[in-house]
Coordinates of C-alpha atoms and ligand atoms in Angstrom, one line a residue:
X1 CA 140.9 139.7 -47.8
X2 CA 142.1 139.3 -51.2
X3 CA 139.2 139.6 -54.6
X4 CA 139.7 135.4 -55.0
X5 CA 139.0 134.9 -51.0
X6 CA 135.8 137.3 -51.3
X7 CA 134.7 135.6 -54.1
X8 CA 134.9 132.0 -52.3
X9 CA 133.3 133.8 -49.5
X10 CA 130.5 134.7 -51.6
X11 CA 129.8 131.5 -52.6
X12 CA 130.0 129.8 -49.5
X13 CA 127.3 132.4 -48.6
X14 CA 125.1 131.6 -51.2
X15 CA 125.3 128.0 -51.0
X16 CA 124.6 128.5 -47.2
X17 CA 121.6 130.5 -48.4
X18 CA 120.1 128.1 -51.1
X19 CA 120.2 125.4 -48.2
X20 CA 118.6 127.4 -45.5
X21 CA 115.9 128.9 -47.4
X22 CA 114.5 125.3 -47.7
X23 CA 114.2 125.0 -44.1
X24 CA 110.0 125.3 -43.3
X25 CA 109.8 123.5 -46.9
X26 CA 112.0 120.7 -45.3
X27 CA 110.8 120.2 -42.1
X28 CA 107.3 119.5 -43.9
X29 CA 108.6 117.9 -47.1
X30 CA 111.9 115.3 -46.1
X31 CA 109.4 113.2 -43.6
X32 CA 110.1 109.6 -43.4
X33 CA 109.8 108.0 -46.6
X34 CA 112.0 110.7 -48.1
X35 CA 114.3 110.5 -45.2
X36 CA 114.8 106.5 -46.3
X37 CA 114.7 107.2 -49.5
X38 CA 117.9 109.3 -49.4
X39 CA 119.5 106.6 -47.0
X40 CA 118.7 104.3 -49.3
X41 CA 120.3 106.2 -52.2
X42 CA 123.8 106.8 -50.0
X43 CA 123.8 103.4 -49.1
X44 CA 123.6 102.3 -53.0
X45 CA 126.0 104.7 -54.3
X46 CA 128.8 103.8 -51.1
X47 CA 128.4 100.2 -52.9
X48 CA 128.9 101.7 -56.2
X49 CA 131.8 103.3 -55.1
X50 CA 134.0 100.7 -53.4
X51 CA 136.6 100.5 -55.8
X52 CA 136.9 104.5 -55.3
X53 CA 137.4 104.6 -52.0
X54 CA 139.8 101.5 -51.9
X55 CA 142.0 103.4 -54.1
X56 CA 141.3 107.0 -52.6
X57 CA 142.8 105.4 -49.7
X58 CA 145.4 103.6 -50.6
X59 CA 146.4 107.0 -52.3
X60 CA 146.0 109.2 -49.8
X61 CA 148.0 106.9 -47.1
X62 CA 148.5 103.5 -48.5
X63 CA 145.4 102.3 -46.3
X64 CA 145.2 98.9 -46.8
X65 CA 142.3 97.7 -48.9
X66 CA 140.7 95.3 -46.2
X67 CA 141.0 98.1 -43.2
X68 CA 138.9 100.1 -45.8
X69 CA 136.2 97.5 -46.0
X70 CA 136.6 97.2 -42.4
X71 CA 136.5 100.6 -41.1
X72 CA 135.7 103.0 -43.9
X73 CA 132.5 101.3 -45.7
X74 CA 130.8 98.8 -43.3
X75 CA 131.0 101.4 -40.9
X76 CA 128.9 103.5 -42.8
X77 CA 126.6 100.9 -44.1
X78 CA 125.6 99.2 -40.6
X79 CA 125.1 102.9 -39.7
X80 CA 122.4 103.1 -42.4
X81 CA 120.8 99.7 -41.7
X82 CA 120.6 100.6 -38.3
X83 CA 119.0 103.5 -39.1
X84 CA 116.4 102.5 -41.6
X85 CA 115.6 100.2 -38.9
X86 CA 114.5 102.4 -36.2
X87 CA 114.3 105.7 -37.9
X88 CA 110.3 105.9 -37.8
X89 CA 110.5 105.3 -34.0
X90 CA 112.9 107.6 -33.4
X91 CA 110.9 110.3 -35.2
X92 CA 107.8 109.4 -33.3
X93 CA 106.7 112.1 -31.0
X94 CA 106.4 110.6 -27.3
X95 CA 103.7 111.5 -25.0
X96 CA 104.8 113.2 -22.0
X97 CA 102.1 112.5 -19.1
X98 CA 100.6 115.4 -17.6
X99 CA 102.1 116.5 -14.0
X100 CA 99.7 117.5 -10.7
X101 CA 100.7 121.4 -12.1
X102 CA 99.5 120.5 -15.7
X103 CA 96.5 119.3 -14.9
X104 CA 93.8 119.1 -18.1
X105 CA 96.7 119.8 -20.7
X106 CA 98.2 116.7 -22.9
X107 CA 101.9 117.4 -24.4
X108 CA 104.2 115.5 -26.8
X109 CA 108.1 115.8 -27.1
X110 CA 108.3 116.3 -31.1
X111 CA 111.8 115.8 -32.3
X112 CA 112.2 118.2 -35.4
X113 CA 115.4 118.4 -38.0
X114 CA 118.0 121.6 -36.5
X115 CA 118.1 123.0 -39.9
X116 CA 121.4 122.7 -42.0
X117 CA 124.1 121.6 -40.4
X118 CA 128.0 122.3 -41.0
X119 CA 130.2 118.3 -40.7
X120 CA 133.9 119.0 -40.4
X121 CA 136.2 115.8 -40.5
X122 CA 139.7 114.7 -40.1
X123 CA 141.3 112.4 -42.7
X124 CA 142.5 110.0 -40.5
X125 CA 139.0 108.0 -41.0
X126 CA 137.5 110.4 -44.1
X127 CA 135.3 108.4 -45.4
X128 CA 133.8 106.9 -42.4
X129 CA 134.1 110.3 -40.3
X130 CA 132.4 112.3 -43.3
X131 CA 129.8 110.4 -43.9
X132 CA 128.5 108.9 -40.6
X133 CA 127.7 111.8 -39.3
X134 CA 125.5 112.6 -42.8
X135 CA 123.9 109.5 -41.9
X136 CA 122.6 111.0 -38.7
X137 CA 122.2 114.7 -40.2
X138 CA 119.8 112.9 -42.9
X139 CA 118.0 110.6 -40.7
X140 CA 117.1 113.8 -38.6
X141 CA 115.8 115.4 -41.5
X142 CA 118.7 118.2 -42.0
X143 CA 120.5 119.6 -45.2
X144 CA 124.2 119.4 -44.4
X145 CA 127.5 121.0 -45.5
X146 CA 130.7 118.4 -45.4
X147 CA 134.3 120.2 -45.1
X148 CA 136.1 117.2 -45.4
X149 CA 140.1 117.7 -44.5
X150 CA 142.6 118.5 -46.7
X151 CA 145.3 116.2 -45.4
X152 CA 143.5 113.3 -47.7
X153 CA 142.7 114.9 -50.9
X154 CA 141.8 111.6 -52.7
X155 CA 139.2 110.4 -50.2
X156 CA 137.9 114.4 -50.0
X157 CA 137.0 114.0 -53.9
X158 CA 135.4 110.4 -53.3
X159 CA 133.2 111.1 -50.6
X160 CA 132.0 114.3 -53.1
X161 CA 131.6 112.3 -55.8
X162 CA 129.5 110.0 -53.9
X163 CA 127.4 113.1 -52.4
X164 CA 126.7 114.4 -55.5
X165 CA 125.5 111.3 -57.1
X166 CA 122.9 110.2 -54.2
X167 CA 121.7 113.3 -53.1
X168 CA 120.4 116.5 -54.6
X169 CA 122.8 119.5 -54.2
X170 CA 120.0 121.7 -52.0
X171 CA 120.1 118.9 -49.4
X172 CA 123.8 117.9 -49.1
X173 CA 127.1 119.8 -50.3
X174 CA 130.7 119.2 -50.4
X175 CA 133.4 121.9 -49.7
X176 CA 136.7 120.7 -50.3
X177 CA 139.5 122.9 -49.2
X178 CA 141.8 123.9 -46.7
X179 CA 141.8 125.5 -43.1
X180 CA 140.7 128.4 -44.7
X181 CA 137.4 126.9 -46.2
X182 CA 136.6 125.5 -42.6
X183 CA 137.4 129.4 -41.5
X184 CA 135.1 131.1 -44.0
X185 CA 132.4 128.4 -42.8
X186 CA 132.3 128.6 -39.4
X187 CA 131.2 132.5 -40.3
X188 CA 128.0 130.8 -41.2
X189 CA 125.2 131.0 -39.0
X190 CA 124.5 126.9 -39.0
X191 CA 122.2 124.9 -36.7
X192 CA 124.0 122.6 -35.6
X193 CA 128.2 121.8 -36.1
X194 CA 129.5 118.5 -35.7
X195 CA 133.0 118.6 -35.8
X196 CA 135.9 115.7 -35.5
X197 CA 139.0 116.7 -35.3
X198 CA 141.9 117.7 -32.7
X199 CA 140.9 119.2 -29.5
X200 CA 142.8 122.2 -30.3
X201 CA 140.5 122.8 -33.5
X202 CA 137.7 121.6 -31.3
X203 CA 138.4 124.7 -29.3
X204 CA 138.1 127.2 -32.3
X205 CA 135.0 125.4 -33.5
X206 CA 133.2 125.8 -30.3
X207 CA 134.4 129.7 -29.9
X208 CA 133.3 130.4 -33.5
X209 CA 129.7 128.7 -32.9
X210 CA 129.6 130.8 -29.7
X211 CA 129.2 133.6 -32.1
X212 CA 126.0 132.5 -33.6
X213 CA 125.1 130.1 -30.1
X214 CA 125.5 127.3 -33.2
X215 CA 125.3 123.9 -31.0
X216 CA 128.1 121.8 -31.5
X217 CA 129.0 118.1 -31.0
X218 CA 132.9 117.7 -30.8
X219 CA 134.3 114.7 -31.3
X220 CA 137.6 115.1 -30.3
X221 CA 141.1 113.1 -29.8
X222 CA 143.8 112.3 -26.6
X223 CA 145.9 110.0 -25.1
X224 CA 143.9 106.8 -24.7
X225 CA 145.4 104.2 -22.0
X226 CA 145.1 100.8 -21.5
X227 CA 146.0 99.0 -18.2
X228 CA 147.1 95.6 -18.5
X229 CA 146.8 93.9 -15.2
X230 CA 148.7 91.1 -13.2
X231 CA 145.5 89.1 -13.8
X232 CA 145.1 89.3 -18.2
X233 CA 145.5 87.0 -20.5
X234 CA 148.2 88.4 -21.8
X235 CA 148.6 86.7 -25.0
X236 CA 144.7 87.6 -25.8
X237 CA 145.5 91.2 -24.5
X238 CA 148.9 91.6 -26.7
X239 CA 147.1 90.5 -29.9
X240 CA 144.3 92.8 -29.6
X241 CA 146.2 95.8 -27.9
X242 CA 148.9 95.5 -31.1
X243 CA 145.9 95.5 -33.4
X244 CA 144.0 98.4 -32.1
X245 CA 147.3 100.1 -32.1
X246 CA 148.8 99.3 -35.4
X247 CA 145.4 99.5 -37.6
X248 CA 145.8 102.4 -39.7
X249 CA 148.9 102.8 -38.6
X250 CA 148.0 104.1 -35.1
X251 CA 146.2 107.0 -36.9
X252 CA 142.7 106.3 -34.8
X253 CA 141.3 108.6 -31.8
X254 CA 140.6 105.7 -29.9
X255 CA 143.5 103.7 -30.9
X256 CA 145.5 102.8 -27.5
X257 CA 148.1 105.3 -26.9
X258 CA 150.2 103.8 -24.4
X259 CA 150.1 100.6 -21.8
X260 CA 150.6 100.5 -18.7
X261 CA 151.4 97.1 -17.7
X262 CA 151.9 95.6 -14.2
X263 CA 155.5 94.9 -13.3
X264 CA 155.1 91.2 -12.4
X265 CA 153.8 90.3 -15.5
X266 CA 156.0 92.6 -18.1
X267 CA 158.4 90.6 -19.2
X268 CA 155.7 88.2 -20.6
X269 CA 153.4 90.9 -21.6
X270 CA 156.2 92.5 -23.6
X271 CA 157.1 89.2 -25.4
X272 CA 153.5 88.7 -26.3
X273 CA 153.7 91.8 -27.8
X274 CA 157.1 91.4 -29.9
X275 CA 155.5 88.0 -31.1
X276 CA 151.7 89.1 -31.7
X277 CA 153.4 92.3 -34.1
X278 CA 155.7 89.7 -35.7
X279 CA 152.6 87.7 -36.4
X280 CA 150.7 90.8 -37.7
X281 CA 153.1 92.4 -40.0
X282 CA 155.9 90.0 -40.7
X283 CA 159.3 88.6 -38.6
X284 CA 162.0 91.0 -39.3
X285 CA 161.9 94.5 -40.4
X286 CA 162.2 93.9 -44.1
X287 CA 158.9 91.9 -44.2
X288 CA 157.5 94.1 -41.8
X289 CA 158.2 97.6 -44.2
X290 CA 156.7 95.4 -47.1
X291 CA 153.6 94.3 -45.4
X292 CA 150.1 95.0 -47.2
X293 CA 148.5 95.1 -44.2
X294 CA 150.3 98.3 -42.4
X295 CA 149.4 101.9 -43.2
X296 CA 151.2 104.6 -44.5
X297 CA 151.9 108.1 -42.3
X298 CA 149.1 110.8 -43.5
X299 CA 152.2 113.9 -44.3
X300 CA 155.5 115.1 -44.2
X301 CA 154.3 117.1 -41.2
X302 CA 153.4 114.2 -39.1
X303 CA 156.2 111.8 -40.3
X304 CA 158.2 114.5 -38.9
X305 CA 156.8 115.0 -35.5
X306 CA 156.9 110.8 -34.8
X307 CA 160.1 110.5 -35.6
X308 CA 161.0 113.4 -33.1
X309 CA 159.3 111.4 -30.9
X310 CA 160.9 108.4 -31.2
X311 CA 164.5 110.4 -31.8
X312 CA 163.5 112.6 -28.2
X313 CA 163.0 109.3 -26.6
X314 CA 165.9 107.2 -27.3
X315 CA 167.9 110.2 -26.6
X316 CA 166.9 110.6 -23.1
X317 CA 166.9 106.6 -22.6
X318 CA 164.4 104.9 -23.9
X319 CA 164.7 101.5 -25.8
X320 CA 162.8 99.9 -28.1
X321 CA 161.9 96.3 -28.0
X322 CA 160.8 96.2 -31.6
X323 CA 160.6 98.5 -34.6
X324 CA 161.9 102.4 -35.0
X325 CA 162.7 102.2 -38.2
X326 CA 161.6 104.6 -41.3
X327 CA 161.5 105.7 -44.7
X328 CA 161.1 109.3 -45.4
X329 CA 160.3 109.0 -49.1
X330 CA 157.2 106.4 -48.2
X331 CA 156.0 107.8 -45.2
X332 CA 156.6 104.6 -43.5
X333 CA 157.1 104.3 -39.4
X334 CA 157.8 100.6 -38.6
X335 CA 155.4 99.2 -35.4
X336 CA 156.9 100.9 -32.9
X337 CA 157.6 99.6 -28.9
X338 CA 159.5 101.8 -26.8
X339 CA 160.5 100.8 -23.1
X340 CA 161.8 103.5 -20.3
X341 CA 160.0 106.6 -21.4
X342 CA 159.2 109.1 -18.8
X343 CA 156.2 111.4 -18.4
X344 CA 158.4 114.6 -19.3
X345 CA 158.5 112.8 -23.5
X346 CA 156.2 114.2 -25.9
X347 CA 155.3 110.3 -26.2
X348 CA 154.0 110.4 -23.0
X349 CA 152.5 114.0 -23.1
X350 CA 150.8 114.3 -26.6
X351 CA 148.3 112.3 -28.4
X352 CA 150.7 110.0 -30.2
X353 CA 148.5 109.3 -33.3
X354 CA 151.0 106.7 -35.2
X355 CA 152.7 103.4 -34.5
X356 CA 154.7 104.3 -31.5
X357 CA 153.3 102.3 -28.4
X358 CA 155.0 103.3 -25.1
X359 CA 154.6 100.6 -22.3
X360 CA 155.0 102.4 -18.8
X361 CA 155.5 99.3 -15.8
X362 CA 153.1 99.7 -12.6
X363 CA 153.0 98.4 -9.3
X364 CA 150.0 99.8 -7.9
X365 CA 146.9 100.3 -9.6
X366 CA 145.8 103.3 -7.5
X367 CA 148.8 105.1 -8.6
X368 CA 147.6 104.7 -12.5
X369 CA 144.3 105.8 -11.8
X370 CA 145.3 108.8 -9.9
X371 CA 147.7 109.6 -13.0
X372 CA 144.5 108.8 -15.5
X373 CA 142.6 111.3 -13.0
X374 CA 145.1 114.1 -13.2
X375 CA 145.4 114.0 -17.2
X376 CA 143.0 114.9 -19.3
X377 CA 139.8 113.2 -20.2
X378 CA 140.5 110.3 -22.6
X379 CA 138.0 109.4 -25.2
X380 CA 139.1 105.4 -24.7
X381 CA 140.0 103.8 -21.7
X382 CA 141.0 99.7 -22.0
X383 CA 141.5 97.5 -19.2
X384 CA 142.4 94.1 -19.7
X385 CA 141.9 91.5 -16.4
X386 CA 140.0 88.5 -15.7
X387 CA 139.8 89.5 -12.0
X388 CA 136.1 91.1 -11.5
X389 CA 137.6 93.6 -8.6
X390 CA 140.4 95.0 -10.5
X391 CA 138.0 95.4 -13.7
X392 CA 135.4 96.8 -11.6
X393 CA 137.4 99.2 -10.0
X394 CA 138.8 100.7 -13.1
X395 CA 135.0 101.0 -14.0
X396 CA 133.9 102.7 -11.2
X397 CA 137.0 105.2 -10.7
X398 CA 137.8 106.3 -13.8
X399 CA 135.8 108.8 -16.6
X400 CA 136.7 108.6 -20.0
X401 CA 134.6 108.7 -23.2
X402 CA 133.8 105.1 -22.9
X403 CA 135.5 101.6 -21.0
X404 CA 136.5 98.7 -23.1
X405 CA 137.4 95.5 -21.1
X406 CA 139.6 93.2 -23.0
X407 CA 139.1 95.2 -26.2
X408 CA 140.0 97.9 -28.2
X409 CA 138.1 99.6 -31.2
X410 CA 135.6 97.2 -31.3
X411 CA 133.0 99.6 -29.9
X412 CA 133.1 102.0 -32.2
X413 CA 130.9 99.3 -34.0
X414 CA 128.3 98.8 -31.9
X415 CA 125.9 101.5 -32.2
X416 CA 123.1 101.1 -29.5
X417 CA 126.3 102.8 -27.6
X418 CA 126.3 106.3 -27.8
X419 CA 130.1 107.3 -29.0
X420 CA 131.7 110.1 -28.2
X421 CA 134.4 111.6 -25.4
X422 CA 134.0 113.8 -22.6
X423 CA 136.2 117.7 -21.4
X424 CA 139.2 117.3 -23.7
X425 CA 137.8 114.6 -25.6
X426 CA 134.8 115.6 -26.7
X427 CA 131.0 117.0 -26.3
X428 CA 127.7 115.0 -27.1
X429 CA 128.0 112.4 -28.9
X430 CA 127.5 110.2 -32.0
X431 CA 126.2 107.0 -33.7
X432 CA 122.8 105.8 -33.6
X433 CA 119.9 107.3 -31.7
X434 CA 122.9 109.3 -30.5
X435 CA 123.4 110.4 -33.4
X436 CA 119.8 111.5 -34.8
X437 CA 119.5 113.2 -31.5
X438 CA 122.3 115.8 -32.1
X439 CA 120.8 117.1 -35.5
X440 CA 117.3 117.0 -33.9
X441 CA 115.6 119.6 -31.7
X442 CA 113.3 117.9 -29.1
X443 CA 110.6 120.5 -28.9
X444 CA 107.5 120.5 -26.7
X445 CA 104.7 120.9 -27.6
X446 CA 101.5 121.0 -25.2
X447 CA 98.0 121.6 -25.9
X448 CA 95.2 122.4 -23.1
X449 CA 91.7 120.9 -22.8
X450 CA 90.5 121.5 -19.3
X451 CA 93.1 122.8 -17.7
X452 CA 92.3 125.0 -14.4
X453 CA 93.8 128.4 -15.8
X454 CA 91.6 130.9 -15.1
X455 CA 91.6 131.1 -11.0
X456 CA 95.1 131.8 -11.6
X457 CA 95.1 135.3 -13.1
X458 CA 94.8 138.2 -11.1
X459 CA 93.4 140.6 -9.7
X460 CA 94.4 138.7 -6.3
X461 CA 91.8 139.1 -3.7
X462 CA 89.3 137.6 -1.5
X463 CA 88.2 133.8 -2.4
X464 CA 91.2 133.1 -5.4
X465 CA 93.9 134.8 -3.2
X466 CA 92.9 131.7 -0.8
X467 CA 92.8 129.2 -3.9
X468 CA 95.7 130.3 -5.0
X469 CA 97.6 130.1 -1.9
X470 CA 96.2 126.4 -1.3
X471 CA 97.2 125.6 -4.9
X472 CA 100.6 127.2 -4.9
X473 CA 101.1 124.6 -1.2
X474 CA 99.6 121.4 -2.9
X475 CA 101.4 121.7 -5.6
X476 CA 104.6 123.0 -4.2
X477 CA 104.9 119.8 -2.1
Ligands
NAD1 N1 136.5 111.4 -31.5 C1 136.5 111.0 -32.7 O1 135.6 110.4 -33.2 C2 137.8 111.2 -33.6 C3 137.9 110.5 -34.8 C4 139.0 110.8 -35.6 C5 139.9 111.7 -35.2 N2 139.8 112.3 -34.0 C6 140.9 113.2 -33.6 O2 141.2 114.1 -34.7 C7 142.6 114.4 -34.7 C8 143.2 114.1 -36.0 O3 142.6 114.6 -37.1 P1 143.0 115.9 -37.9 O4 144.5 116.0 -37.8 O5 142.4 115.9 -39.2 O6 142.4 117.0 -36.9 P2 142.3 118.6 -37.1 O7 141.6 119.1 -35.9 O8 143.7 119.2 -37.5 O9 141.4 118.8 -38.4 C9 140.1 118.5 -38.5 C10 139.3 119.3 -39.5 O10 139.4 120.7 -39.0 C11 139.9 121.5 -40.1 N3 140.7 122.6 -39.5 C12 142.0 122.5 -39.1 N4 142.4 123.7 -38.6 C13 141.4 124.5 -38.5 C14 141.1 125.8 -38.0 N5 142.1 126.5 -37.5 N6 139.9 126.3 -38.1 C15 138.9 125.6 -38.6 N7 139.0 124.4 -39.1 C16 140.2 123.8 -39.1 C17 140.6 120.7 -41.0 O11 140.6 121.2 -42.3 C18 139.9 119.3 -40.9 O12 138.9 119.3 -41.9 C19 143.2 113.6 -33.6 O13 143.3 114.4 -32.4 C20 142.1 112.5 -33.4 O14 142.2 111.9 -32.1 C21 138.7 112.1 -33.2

């Protein structure tokens, strides 16, 4: 470790120790009106800072400036307004009725802020992704640490700016940095981590919490499928299956990874498609590379590793009904459909995470689900059908973070869902109640008045041997 890592480390450290210290203070000091108070004060400064994040964004990967409104700021605010709506009965302690064993004793579940906790986020979503999660940290009553990611530099200063003006620096920091600033973090001792990222880093996170038995919520990535069946409306499915796959440029974890669609309807499905992008982003492939409304790709990295994709698959046959086209210098991949890929592609094996949407034909509907079944968990699942057997049976058969039926993204939004994926995609989850849950401990807390305690001591003999025995049978039953 060289003098200018120790001395990073050593601040970390102390920052970590300014935060914790507060703790009992904390937990008796940041009740409710606080608690609103510094909801309140986000939710101001987010306002104040739209023009910021619009052009954070656009810097970082040309987001475009209504997907920012869309899905970087209202996101956050309806998370606060949801919150300052039902935070006082979420922090209400609930009675928990006395059982036949408990007899004479009264208890309450008493949900109490974790501590500080440690929020690492990706930059496909980095304002949104940092400061949700605060939301719930706050409304819980925690101090927090954000390690926002490095991939989006711009938006990593915003969302610090923005934390440093609403909140005071012993209840909320910002450590921008690289891998190595998540590294040196995760040596902390938090109380809670809530990471989003890649499952891979998901993987470290949850090893390097083991070391301190940190909990963690992980909300992670995958391939997220969408079945289009013989009975969808197919123009209805092609607009909304482009859109949730073209918004930011396909960089979303629940973004629809690839379709399968069923053979008798493909040729119209696929049509539906061609026109709905067209419609989207422009006719022809100049007006489609000078849209305003169509994302930039986050680095030279990932640029890369989508056109190997797309390079991998045409190579071993694949076609593509529209798009494929790019410009190095701008980071631009054109929407991307690709025909007549086969499950050994990296397009059909990796999270895609950019505009490449692979449509796979089907004839039977068990055969997908079986596939589904032997893959990973995904974190999204969309089925679009109007016939109630076919939708049900998706429902019933399948796991996966959560089920949208002739939708995509949409419920991210809605937040008396909890949000989050399951195995490879994910642990616990977020938003809402959801949300104030994973920064909260529920602890019990149970008082006697006339509870029967004394026969039950020893020494064992005569008469209470008898009771006991009669109790320990009664009770038993
Ligand atoms: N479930 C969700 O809500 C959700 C939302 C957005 C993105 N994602 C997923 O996130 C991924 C894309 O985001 P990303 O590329 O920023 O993810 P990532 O896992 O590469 O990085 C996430 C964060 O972890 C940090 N990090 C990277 N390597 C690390 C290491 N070795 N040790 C400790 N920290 C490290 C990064 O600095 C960054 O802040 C995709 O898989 C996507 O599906 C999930």
């Amino acid at each position: 470790m060289n003098a200018e890592t120790q001395a990073h480390q050593a601040q970390l450290h102390k920052m970590f120790s300014r935060l914790s210290m507060g703790n009992a203070e904390r937990r008796a000091q940041f009740g409710y009106s606080e608690r609103r108070a510094a909801l309140i004060a986000l939710r101001k400064t987010l306002r104040e800072f739209e023009g910021q994040i619009i052009a954070a964004l656009a810097q970082d990967f040309g987001k475009p400036e209504t997907e920012v409104r869309l899905t970087e700021i209202m996101p956050v605010q309806a998370e606060i307004s949801h919150t300052l709506r039902h935070l006082k009965r979420w922090m209400r302690p609930r009675r928990a009725p006395a059982t036949l064993a408990t007899f004479g004793t009264r208890a309450r579940i008493l949900p109490q802020p974790k501590g500080v906790a440690l929020i690492i986020s990706p930059w496909n979503y980095p304002v949104t992704l940092a400061l949700g999660p605060l939301v719930s940290a706050l409304a819980a009553g925690c101090a927090a640490v954000i390690k926002p990611s490095e991939l989006a530099p711009a938006s990593a200063a915003v969302v610090s700016q923005i934390v440093a003006e609403a909140l005071p620096e012993d209840l909320v920091s910002v450590c921008e940095g690289g891998v190595e600033v998540s590294e040196a973090l995760l040596e902390l001792p938090f109380d809670h981590i809530f990471f989003t990222g890649s499952p891979r880093v998901g993987k470290i996170v949850m090893g390097q919490a083991a070391k301190h038995l940190t909990s963690v919520t992980l909300e992670l990535g995958g391939k997220s499928p969408v079945i289009v069946g013989a009975g969808a409306d197919l123009k209805r499915a092609a607009r909304i299956i482009a859109w949730g796959k073209f918004a930011n440029a396909g960089q979303t974890c629940i973004a629809p990874d690839h379709v399968f669609v069923a053979k008798s309807v493909e040729a119209r499905f696929l049509a539906e498609l061609k026109s709905a992008i067209a419609k989207m982003y422009g006719r022809d492939e100049a007006a489609q590379a000078a849209s305003r409304d169509f994302a930039r790709i986050i680095s030279p990295g990932h640029f890369d590793r989508l056109s190997g994709m797309i390079a991998q698959a045409e190579t071993g046959g694949a076609r593509k009904l529209t798009g494929g086209e790019s410009d190095v210098d701008s980071r631009y991949i054109a929407p991307t459909v690709l025909m007549g890929t086969d499950a050994q592609m990296d397009v059909e094996r990796d999270e895609i995470f950019g505009p490449i949407l692979p449509v796979i034909p089907f004839d039977d509907l068990e055969a997908v689900l079986a596939r589904i079944e032997a893959g990973p968990r995904p974190l999204a699942l969309y089925v679009f059908e109007r016939d109630r057997a076919a939708i049900d049976k998706v429902t019933q058969s399948s796991i996966s973070g959560a089920l949208g039926v002739n939708l995509t993204l949409v419920h991210f939004l809605h937040l008396n869902l909890p949000f989050g994926g399951i195995g490879n995609s994910g642990l616990g989850a977020a938003h809402g109640i959801w949300g104030f849950k994973a920064f909260s401990y529920e602890k019990s807390v149970m008082e006697n008045r006339f509870a029967p305690i004394a026969p039950l001591m020893p020494p064992y003999r005569g008469a209470r041997k008898k009771l006991v025995r009669v109790m320990a049978r009664v009770l038993g039953r």
